[in-house]
Amino acid sequence: MVVDGHIPEGRLCRSRTDADVGETLAGVLDRGLTGYVVFEPQGSILRGGDERAVLTFEEGVPVLAYHAPSDTGGTDALEALSGGLFHAESYELPVDALADAHRVDALEVPPTAPADRLA
């Protein structure tokens, strides 16, 4: 995954099965998370697939999105977050650890894009 090359492993701070994307995003904003969230659709692991989508955040605000199977980034990657429940893992990282990834223009999302997509 392209993002894996730019984002070091963070400290797991929350892992939820049956996570609603909207609730997860609201929680990230409320906590002011700096780091990233990995979303994986329910059943993807059991089917042996890798359907992960990654969103990074600075102080709870979305910065970039990447969808591994389609190798898409930015707002196109948000398509992967529509419909259904997900397994969501939130990781904390210092902001400087995200600097390289946040320089990849093709992965950037406007701060309101994930919420707009879900609305």
XYZ file of N, CA and C in Angstrom:
357
model
N 0.846 -1.176 0.000
C 0.000 0.000 0.000
C 0.894 1.242 0.000
N 0.602 2.184 -0.841
C 1.388 3.407 -0.961
C 1.509 4.117 0.377
N 0.423 4.219 1.103
C 0.427 4.939 2.373
C 1.363 4.270 3.372
N 1.438 2.942 3.353
C 2.318 2.243 4.292
C 3.762 2.706 4.163
N 4.166 3.093 2.971
C 5.520 3.560 2.779
C 5.766 4.945 3.363
N 4.707 5.665 3.661
C 4.825 7.031 4.147
C 4.384 7.206 5.594
N 3.684 6.257 6.140
C 3.151 6.387 7.501
C 3.729 5.292 8.380
N 4.475 5.680 9.403
C 4.978 4.666 10.334
C 3.837 4.107 11.175
N 4.075 2.966 11.753
C 3.041 2.363 12.599
C 2.824 3.233 13.829
N 1.557 3.502 14.099
C 1.207 4.313 15.256
C 0.867 3.464 16.462
N 0.463 4.135 17.515
C 0.039 3.455 18.738
C -1.471 3.248 18.662
N -1.887 1.971 18.677
C -3.308 1.649 18.632
C -3.999 2.252 19.840
N -5.009 3.063 19.594
C -5.729 3.666 20.714
C -7.193 3.241 20.747
N -7.693 2.653 19.659
C -9.078 2.186 19.661
C -9.275 1.195 18.522
N -9.990 0.119 18.807
C -10.324 -0.875 17.799
C -11.775 -1.278 18.012
N -12.563 -1.152 16.946
C -13.988 -1.479 17.061
C -14.432 -2.333 15.893
N -15.179 -3.366 16.221
C -15.871 -4.145 15.215
C -17.283 -3.574 15.135
N -17.933 -3.696 14.002
C -19.266 -3.136 13.797
C -19.259 -1.611 13.956
N -18.207 -0.976 13.476
C -18.082 0.471 13.597
C -18.826 1.159 12.457
N -19.571 2.181 12.807
C -20.211 3.056 11.837
C -19.189 4.131 11.462
N -19.007 4.384 10.178
C -17.998 5.341 9.732
C -18.276 6.729 10.297
N -19.534 7.161 10.258
C -19.888 8.482 10.770
C -19.583 8.636 12.250
N -19.931 7.635 13.035
C -19.639 7.680 14.469
C -18.134 7.669 14.724
N -17.414 6.897 13.938
C -15.958 6.845 14.090
C -15.346 8.208 13.789
N -15.788 8.848 12.696
C -15.268 10.174 12.348
C -15.600 11.204 13.420
N -16.802 11.128 13.977
C -17.187 12.054 15.048
C -16.303 11.842 16.275
N -16.016 10.595 16.601
C -15.142 10.289 17.735
C -13.730 10.797 17.530
N -13.227 10.670 16.303
C -11.888 11.161 15.979
C -11.835 12.676 16.159
N -12.868 13.363 15.693
C -12.927 14.818 15.844
C -13.016 15.207 17.314
N -13.881 14.539 18.060
C -14.049 14.837 19.492
C -12.750 14.645 20.268
N -11.986 13.592 19.919
C -10.733 13.312 20.619
C -9.564 14.130 20.087
N -9.767 14.784 18.931
C -8.675 15.544 18.334
C -7.519 14.652 17.917
N -7.845 13.482 17.362
C -6.816 12.501 16.990
C -5.858 13.060 15.949
N -4.594 12.900 16.202
C -3.562 13.067 15.184
C -3.001 11.674 14.962
N -3.187 11.184 13.754
C -2.809 9.820 13.416
C -3.619 9.345 12.233
N -4.099 8.111 12.316
C -4.854 7.566 11.197
C -5.850 6.520 11.683
N -6.845 6.255 10.814
C -7.837 5.210 11.064
C -7.830 4.285 9.858
N -7.800 2.984 10.136
C -7.893 1.966 9.100
C -9.300 1.389 9.169
N -10.029 1.510 8.057
C -11.381 0.958 7.947
C -11.327 -0.282 7.076
N -11.929 -1.370 7.555
C -12.015 -2.592 6.759
C -13.449 -3.097 6.829
N -14.095 -3.304 5.661
C -15.483 -3.759 5.665
C -15.642 -5.084 6.404
N -16.782 -5.237 7.078
C -17.087 -6.497 7.752
C -16.986 -7.636 6.745
N -16.392 -8.721 7.120
C -16.292 -9.906 6.276
C -15.091 -9.917 5.351
N -14.422 -8.796 5.171
C -13.274 -8.742 4.267
C -12.172 -9.692 4.722
N -11.911 -9.724 6.019
C -10.860 -10.595 6.548
C -11.236 -12.053 6.345
N -12.504 -12.390 6.596
C -12.958 -13.775 6.446
C -12.892 -14.237 4.996
N -13.106 -13.316 4.060
C -13.047 -13.665 2.634
C -11.615 -13.664 2.114
N -10.668 -13.289 2.970
C -9.275 -13.272 2.563
C -8.906 -12.060 1.730
N -9.754 -11.053 1.744
C -9.479 -9.854 0.948
C -8.800 -8.770 1.762
N -8.291 -7.805 1.051
C -7.697 -6.633 1.680
C -8.449 -5.427 1.145
N -9.482 -5.044 1.818
C -10.333 -3.940 1.377
C -10.119 -2.698 2.221
N -8.953 -2.551 2.801
C -8.691 -1.459 3.738
C -8.712 -0.088 3.073
N -9.263 0.846 3.813
C -9.171 2.262 3.462
C -8.548 2.958 4.666
N -7.660 3.905 4.405
C -6.951 4.612 5.467
C -7.252 6.095 5.346
N -7.582 6.707 6.476
C -7.730 8.159 6.556
C -6.766 8.664 7.607
N -6.062 9.750 7.304
C -5.202 10.358 8.305
C -5.849 11.640 8.811
N -5.426 12.046 10.012
C -6.025 13.196 10.686
C -4.956 14.007 11.399
N -5.177 15.309 11.450
C -4.401 16.196 12.314
C -5.393 16.900 13.227
N -5.266 16.641 14.509
C -6.161 17.203 15.528
C -7.629 16.976 15.171
N -7.926 15.765 14.689
C -9.296 15.372 14.381
C -9.788 15.763 13.007
N -9.000 16.496 12.247
C -9.400 16.969 10.917
C -8.807 16.052 9.844
N -9.646 15.510 8.937
C -9.136 14.630 7.877
C -8.162 15.357 6.962
N -7.096 14.646 6.579
C -6.081 15.227 5.698
C -5.954 14.423 4.405
N -5.884 13.090 4.522
C -5.756 12.285 3.314
C -6.543 10.996 3.451
N -6.819 10.390 2.288
C -7.519 9.112 2.232
C -6.864 8.250 1.164
N -6.811 6.942 1.444
C -6.247 5.992 0.497
C -7.004 4.679 0.598
N -7.352 4.102 -0.570
C -8.020 2.805 -0.642
C -7.079 1.841 -1.347
N -6.601 0.834 -0.606
C -5.573 -0.077 -1.096
C -5.980 -0.888 -2.329
N -7.128 -1.571 -2.329
C -7.430 -2.448 -3.466
C -7.521 -1.719 -4.803
N -8.051 -0.514 -4.801
C -8.196 0.228 -6.052
C -7.014 1.155 -6.307
N -6.101 1.257 -5.332
C -4.945 2.146 -5.410
C -5.385 3.569 -5.748
N -6.476 4.005 -5.084
C -6.977 5.364 -5.286
C -6.782 6.175 -4.022
N -6.609 7.452 -4.226
C -6.434 8.347 -3.095
C -7.342 9.549 -3.204
N -7.324 10.356 -2.172
C -8.139 11.560 -2.138
C -9.618 11.241 -2.044
N -10.433 12.104 -2.634
C -11.888 11.921 -2.524
C -12.364 10.643 -3.202
N -11.655 10.156 -4.231
C -12.038 8.891 -4.877
C -11.954 7.720 -3.901
N -11.018 7.775 -2.974
C -10.855 6.698 -1.994
C -12.021 6.647 -1.013
N -12.741 7.744 -0.853
C -13.864 7.774 0.096
C -15.029 6.900 -0.350
N -15.071 6.532 -1.627
C -16.113 5.623 -2.129
C -16.128 4.321 -1.329
N -14.969 3.902 -0.865
C -14.849 2.643 -0.125
C -15.554 2.692 1.228
N -15.893 3.885 1.695
C -16.494 4.023 3.022
C -18.007 4.090 2.990
N -18.595 3.862 1.841
C -20.056 3.944 1.770
C -20.692 2.588 2.041
N -21.740 2.624 2.843
C -22.539 1.439 3.115
C -21.891 0.430 4.045
N -22.690 -0.073 4.940
C -22.264 -1.157 5.789
C -21.457 -0.766 7.009
N -21.121 -1.805 7.760
C -20.324 -1.636 8.969
C -18.882 -2.038 8.686
N -17.988 -1.502 9.480
C -16.565 -1.703 9.279
C -15.899 -2.103 10.583
N -14.743 -2.708 10.439
C -13.813 -2.826 11.561
C -12.957 -1.580 11.450
N -12.843 -0.812 12.523
C -12.067 0.429 12.493
C -11.023 0.407 13.597
N -9.796 0.703 13.213
C -8.696 0.805 14.174
C -8.122 2.208 14.088
N -8.040 2.877 15.231
C -7.490 4.231 15.309
C -6.092 4.166 15.916
N -5.180 4.891 15.297
C -3.785 4.918 15.739
C -3.345 6.363 15.955
N -2.619 6.602 17.022
C -2.059 7.913 17.298
C -0.626 7.975 16.788
N -0.264 9.136 16.274
C 1.103 9.407 15.814
C 1.404 10.876 16.057
N 2.647 11.213 16.277
C 2.995 12.634 16.327
C 2.831 13.235 14.928
N 2.468 14.483 14.853
C 2.200 15.132 13.573
C 3.396 15.069 12.634
N 4.614 15.143 13.146
C 5.788 15.098 12.276
C 5.953 13.732 11.606
N 5.397 12.677 12.193
C 5.467 11.346 11.593
C 4.575 11.242 10.349
N 3.633 12.156 10.219
C 2.718 12.159 9.072
C 3.174 13.103 7.959
N 4.239 13.838 8.187
C 4.657 14.891 7.255
C 4.882 14.374 5.833
N 5.579 13.252 5.666
C 5.836 12.735 4.316
C 4.537 12.366 3.603
N 3.662 11.666 4.286
C 2.390 11.267 3.681
C 1.550 12.485 3.321
N 1.557 13.474 4.172
C 0.720 14.653 3.939
C 1.245 15.546 2.821
N 2.410 15.209 2.267
C 2.934 15.925 1.103
C 2.468 15.295 -0.220
N 1.785 14.161 -0.169
C 1.334 13.468 -1.385
C -0.006 14.080 -1.802
N 0.053 15.004 -2.751
C -1.132 15.754 -3.161
C -2.276 14.871 -3.652
N -1.966 13.766 -4.310
C -2.997 12.893 -4.871
C -3.851 12.224 -3.798
N -3.400 12.227 -2.550
C -4.136 11.575 -1.466
C -4.946 12.556 -0.615
N -4.735 13.850 -0.807
C -5.385 14.856 0.034
C -6.905 14.854 -0.135
N -7.576 15.151 0.972
C -9.024 15.351 0.949
C -9.336 16.686 1.633
N -10.360 17.379 1.151
C -10.791 18.569 1.876
C -11.262 18.153 3.273
N -11.087 19.003 4.267
C -11.431 18.623 5.652
C -12.859 18.119 5.847
N -13.794 18.600 5.051
C -15.196 18.170 5.229
C -15.597 17.018 4.293
N -14.697 16.581 3.423
C -15.045 15.574 2.414
C -15.594 14.266 2.984
N -14.972 13.662 4.005
C -15.549 12.414 4.516
C -16.968 12.607 5.064
N -17.202 13.664 5.803
C -18.543 13.910 6.363
C -19.539 14.220 5.238
N -19.114 15.010 4.250
C -19.994 15.318 3.117
C -20.364 14.049 2.370
N -19.416 13.159 2.208
C -19.651 11.900 1.474
C -20.682 11.039 2.194
N -20.655 11.069 3.525
C -21.577 10.234 4.297
C -22.973 10.855 4.409
N -23.059 12.165 4.199
C -24.351 12.865 4.374
C -25.336 12.564 3.283
